[in-house]
Amino acid sequence: MKRGAILVNTARGECVDAAALLADTALSGIGLDVFAHEPFVDAGPLLAKGNVLLAPHSAGWHKDLGRALNDEVATQVNAWLKGLPLDGEV
């Protein structure tokens, strides 16, 4: 990344090499809400850089999330019981 860029990772913790972030001096900011190893317990060295924001992976939260998740689970279980294809099946 070019000097002065801001790195934000909200995808997968493994996408970013945390050791490389500690050594980096070119980034002007780092924002992470996912980590390769969770729970992330050794944030001290990264936070000591002063240009780092760490947050829990909760970007998808909203007030109706519990109901939406329950509805989706019920829909998927019903489809499975009926032998129907599941949404997002891999």
PDB file of C-alpha atoms in Angstrom:
ATOM      1  CA  MET A   1       0.000   0.000   0.000  1.00  0.00           C
ATOM      2  CA  LYS A   2       1.184   3.508  -0.633  1.00  0.00           C
ATOM      3  CA  ARG A   3       2.569   5.652   2.167  1.00  0.00           C
ATOM      4  CA  GLY A   4      -0.159   7.380   4.148  1.00  0.00           C
ATOM      5  CA  ALA A   5      -2.886   4.864   3.265  1.00  0.00           C
ATOM      6  CA  ILE A   6      -5.417   3.674   5.843  1.00  0.00           C
ATOM      7  CA  LEU A   7      -5.887  -0.082   6.146  1.00  0.00           C
ATOM      8  CA  VAL A   8      -9.331  -1.298   7.216  1.00  0.00           C
ATOM      9  CA  ASN A   9     -10.051  -5.025   7.534  1.00  0.00           C
ATOM     10  CA  THR A  10     -13.615  -6.115   8.242  1.00  0.00           C
ATOM     11  CA  ALA A  11     -13.427  -9.313   6.167  1.00  0.00           C
ATOM     12  CA  ARG A  12     -11.246 -12.056   7.684  1.00  0.00           C
ATOM     13  CA  GLY A  13      -8.469 -11.749  10.227  1.00  0.00           C
ATOM     14  CA  GLU A  14      -6.140 -13.911   8.168  1.00  0.00           C
ATOM     15  CA  CYS A  15      -6.184 -11.301   5.364  1.00  0.00           C
ATOM     16  CA  VAL A  16      -3.769  -9.134   7.347  1.00  0.00           C
ATOM     17  CA  ASP A  17      -0.379 -10.090   8.776  1.00  0.00           C
ATOM     18  CA  ALA A  18      -0.507  -8.642  12.314  1.00  0.00           C
ATOM     19  CA  ALA A  19       3.275  -8.909  12.734  1.00  0.00           C
ATOM     20  CA  ALA A  20       3.750  -6.836   9.585  1.00  0.00           C
ATOM     21  CA  LEU A  21       1.387  -4.192  10.965  1.00  0.00           C
ATOM     22  CA  LEU A  22       3.571  -3.863  14.054  1.00  0.00           C
ATOM     23  CA  ALA A  23       6.617  -3.180  11.877  1.00  0.00           C
ATOM     24  CA  ASP A  24       4.802  -0.875   9.433  1.00  0.00           C
ATOM     25  CA  THR A  25       5.562   2.838   9.514  1.00  0.00           C
ATOM     26  CA  ALA A  26       3.974   3.847   6.198  1.00  0.00           C
ATOM     27  CA  LEU A  27       0.286   3.478   7.067  1.00  0.00           C
ATOM     28  CA  SER A  28      -1.415   6.510   8.556  1.00  0.00           C
ATOM     29  CA  GLY A  29      -4.147   4.417  10.150  1.00  0.00           C
ATOM     30  CA  ILE A  30      -5.257   0.862  10.836  1.00  0.00           C
ATOM     31  CA  GLY A  31      -8.797  -0.266  11.585  1.00  0.00           C
ATOM     32  CA  LEU A  32      -9.562  -3.896  12.444  1.00  0.00           C
ATOM     33  CA  ASP A  33     -12.705  -5.624  13.618  1.00  0.00           C
ATOM     34  CA  VAL A  34     -11.561  -9.171  12.788  1.00  0.00           C
ATOM     35  CA  PHE A  35      -8.479 -11.003  13.961  1.00  0.00           C
ATOM     36  CA  ALA A  36      -6.662 -14.184  12.918  1.00  0.00           C
ATOM     37  CA  HIS A  37      -6.934 -15.554  16.446  1.00  0.00           C
ATOM     38  CA  GLU A  38      -9.995 -14.689  18.486  1.00  0.00           C
ATOM     39  CA  PRO A  39     -10.486 -13.614  21.112  1.00  0.00           C
ATOM     40  CA  PHE A  40      -7.736 -11.116  20.386  1.00  0.00           C
ATOM     41  CA  VAL A  41      -5.988 -10.812  23.739  1.00  0.00           C
ATOM     42  CA  ASP A  42      -2.648  -9.138  22.980  1.00  0.00           C
ATOM     43  CA  ALA A  43      -3.786  -5.793  21.581  1.00  0.00           C
ATOM     44  CA  GLY A  44      -1.256  -3.747  23.597  1.00  0.00           C
ATOM     45  CA  PRO A  45       1.597  -3.648  21.066  1.00  0.00           C
ATOM     46  CA  LEU A  46      -0.750  -2.778  18.207  1.00  0.00           C
ATOM     47  CA  LEU A  47      -2.597  -0.097  20.190  1.00  0.00           C
ATOM     48  CA  ALA A  48       0.728   1.409  21.271  1.00  0.00           C
ATOM     49  CA  LYS A  49       1.260   2.510  17.664  1.00  0.00           C
ATOM     50  CA  GLY A  50      -1.357   5.203  18.301  1.00  0.00           C
ATOM     51  CA  ASN A  51      -2.971   5.063  14.851  1.00  0.00           C
ATOM     52  CA  VAL A  52      -4.985   1.877  15.415  1.00  0.00           C
ATOM     53  CA  LEU A  53      -8.699   1.357  16.014  1.00  0.00           C
ATOM     54  CA  LEU A  54      -9.819  -2.106  17.126  1.00  0.00           C
ATOM     55  CA  ALA A  55     -13.484  -3.053  17.396  1.00  0.00           C
ATOM     56  CA  PRO A  56     -15.538  -6.200  17.903  1.00  0.00           C
ATOM     57  CA  HIS A  57     -16.819  -7.754  14.673  1.00  0.00           C
ATOM     58  CA  SER A  58     -20.326  -6.347  14.996  1.00  0.00           C
ATOM     59  CA  ALA A  59     -20.865  -4.259  11.872  1.00  0.00           C
ATOM     60  CA  GLY A  60     -23.955  -6.240  10.912  1.00  0.00           C
ATOM     61  CA  TRP A  61     -25.769  -5.669  14.200  1.00  0.00           C
ATOM     62  CA  HIS A  62     -29.165  -4.007  14.165  1.00  0.00           C
ATOM     63  CA  LYS A  63     -32.116  -3.919  16.557  1.00  0.00           C
ATOM     64  CA  ASP A  64     -34.047  -6.655  14.731  1.00  0.00           C
ATOM     65  CA  LEU A  65     -31.069  -8.970  14.241  1.00  0.00           C
ATOM     66  CA  GLY A  66     -32.185 -11.567  16.815  1.00  0.00           C
ATOM     67  CA  ARG A  67     -35.571 -12.015  15.175  1.00  0.00           C
ATOM     68  CA  ALA A  68     -34.048 -12.070  11.682  1.00  0.00           C
ATOM     69  CA  LEU A  69     -31.542 -14.755  12.705  1.00  0.00           C
ATOM     70  CA  ASN A  70     -34.249 -16.856  14.358  1.00  0.00           C
ATOM     71  CA  ASP A  71     -36.441 -16.592  11.257  1.00  0.00           C
ATOM     72  CA  GLU A  72     -33.548 -17.595   8.988  1.00  0.00           C
ATOM     73  CA  VAL A  73     -32.621 -20.589  11.135  1.00  0.00           C
ATOM     74  CA  ALA A  74     -36.252 -21.755  11.178  1.00  0.00           C
ATOM     75  CA  THR A  75     -36.495 -21.360   7.386  1.00  0.00           C
ATOM     76  CA  GLN A  76     -33.292 -23.331   6.810  1.00  0.00           C
ATOM     77  CA  VAL A  77     -34.217 -26.125   9.241  1.00  0.00           C
ATOM     78  CA  ASN A  78     -37.653 -26.469   7.612  1.00  0.00           C
ATOM     79  CA  ALA A  79     -36.054 -26.652   4.157  1.00  0.00           C
ATOM     80  CA  TRP A  80     -33.581 -29.297   5.371  1.00  0.00           C
ATOM     81  CA  LEU A  81     -36.370 -31.381   6.933  1.00  0.00           C
ATOM     82  CA  LYS A  82     -38.253 -31.271   3.615  1.00  0.00           C
ATOM     83  CA  GLY A  83     -35.145 -32.228   1.635  1.00  0.00           C
ATOM     84  CA  LEU A  84     -35.048 -28.887  -0.162  1.00  0.00           C
ATOM     85  CA  PRO A  85     -31.840 -27.046  -1.111  1.00  0.00           C
ATOM     86  CA  LEU A  86     -30.455 -24.729   1.565  1.00  0.00           C
ATOM     87  CA  ASP A  87     -29.661 -21.056   0.925  1.00  0.00           C
ATOM     88  CA  GLY A  88     -25.928 -20.476   0.813  1.00  0.00           C
ATOM     89  CA  GLU A  89     -25.120 -24.189   0.888  1.00  0.00           C
ATOM     90  CA  VAL A  90     -21.458 -24.830   0.158  1.00  0.00           C
TER      91      VAL A  90
END
